[in-house]
Amino acid sequence: MSGDTEQDGDKMSKPVYILNGPNLNLLGTREPDIYGSDTLGDIEARLNTLAGNAKIVFRQTNHEGELVDWVQEASTQAGALIVNAGAYTHTSVALHDALRACDVPIIEVHLSNPAARESFRKRNFVAPVAKGTIAGFGAQGYELALQAALKLIT
Ligand code: DQA
């Protein structure tokens, strides 16, 4: 159907947003036994290669409101949204509400597996509004998430 083709083309031409929350700027030196030794820059470079012709927008912030602003932006500008909200995963109703209102497929990523860690990490405000979650595979989780996102929008 011509209508469908038009819509799909629109989604495909939009970038995949990859948003990272607090302390993920410290990757590489922060608890490498848990989070690995790749920096966020290393991860971004690999995702750019994996993306090929597709576009990605890759950002990190330590500020909850900025993350909320970017989720709102993704709702109109992105084809899909990958989010590692760091500790805001476990605390932020504002982020949950922004994601709930976001009109594109959401994939949640964590380097570690929060479900296998401290009990305060078991509460999750992102998972209920995500299409799916990839956790526990280290930096490779971002690549798995991007593959899933690209499949969703192509
Ligand atoms: C994390 C898991 C969170 O519990 C933690 O607060 C982080 C990183 C992860 O990628 O494993 O900052 O999101």
Tab-separated table of C-alpha atoms and ligand atoms in Angstrom, residues 21-24 27 30 34-35 84-90 109-114 117-118 120-121 136 142, ligand 1:
chain	number	residue	atom	x	y	z
A	21	GLY	CA	21.939	8.755	31.801
A	22	PRO	CA	24.054	9.623	34.828
A	23	ASN	CA	27.597	8.394	35.383
A	24	LEU	CA	27.788	6.624	32.041
A	27	LEU	CA	32.580	4.187	31.584
A	30	ARG	CA	33.954	3.266	36.691
A	34	ILE	CA	30.829	-4.530	36.589
A	35	TYR	CA	30.669	-2.229	33.561
A	84	ASN	CA	20.301	3.402	29.273
A	85	ALA	CA	18.929	5.618	32.014
A	86	GLY	CA	21.548	4.536	34.573
A	87	ALA	CA	20.321	5.084	38.120
A	88	TYR	CA	17.285	7.099	36.906
A	89	THR	CA	15.942	3.719	35.779
A	90	HIS	CA	15.272	2.987	39.425
A	109	VAL	CA	19.733	-1.232	27.696
A	110	HIS	CA	21.921	-1.925	30.710
A	111	LEU	CA	25.520	-3.063	30.701
A	112	SER	CA	25.036	-5.009	33.922
A	113	ASN	CA	21.997	-7.044	34.875
A	114	PRO	CA	20.263	-4.917	37.512
A	117	ARG	CA	22.297	-6.895	41.774
A	118	GLU	CA	21.262	-4.913	44.875
A	120	PHE	CA	17.231	-1.141	45.075
A	121	ARG	CA	17.991	-1.834	41.406
A	136	GLY	CA	23.862	-8.090	31.354
A	142	TYR	CA	24.151	-1.520	22.816
B	1	DQA	C1	23.248	0.592	34.609
B	1	DQA	C2	22.630	-0.131	35.805
B	1	DQA	C3	22.111	0.856	36.822
B	1	DQA	O1	21.590	0.160	37.947
B	1	DQA	C4	23.216	1.765	37.306
B	1	DQA	O2	22.695	2.741	38.182
B	1	DQA	C5	23.968	2.397	36.203
B	1	DQA	C6	24.314	1.569	35.042
B	1	DQA	C7	23.893	-0.397	33.624
B	1	DQA	O3	24.099	-0.023	32.468
B	1	DQA	O4	24.211	-1.528	34.008
B	1	DQA	O5	24.371	3.552	36.264
B	1	DQA	O6	22.227	1.291	33.918
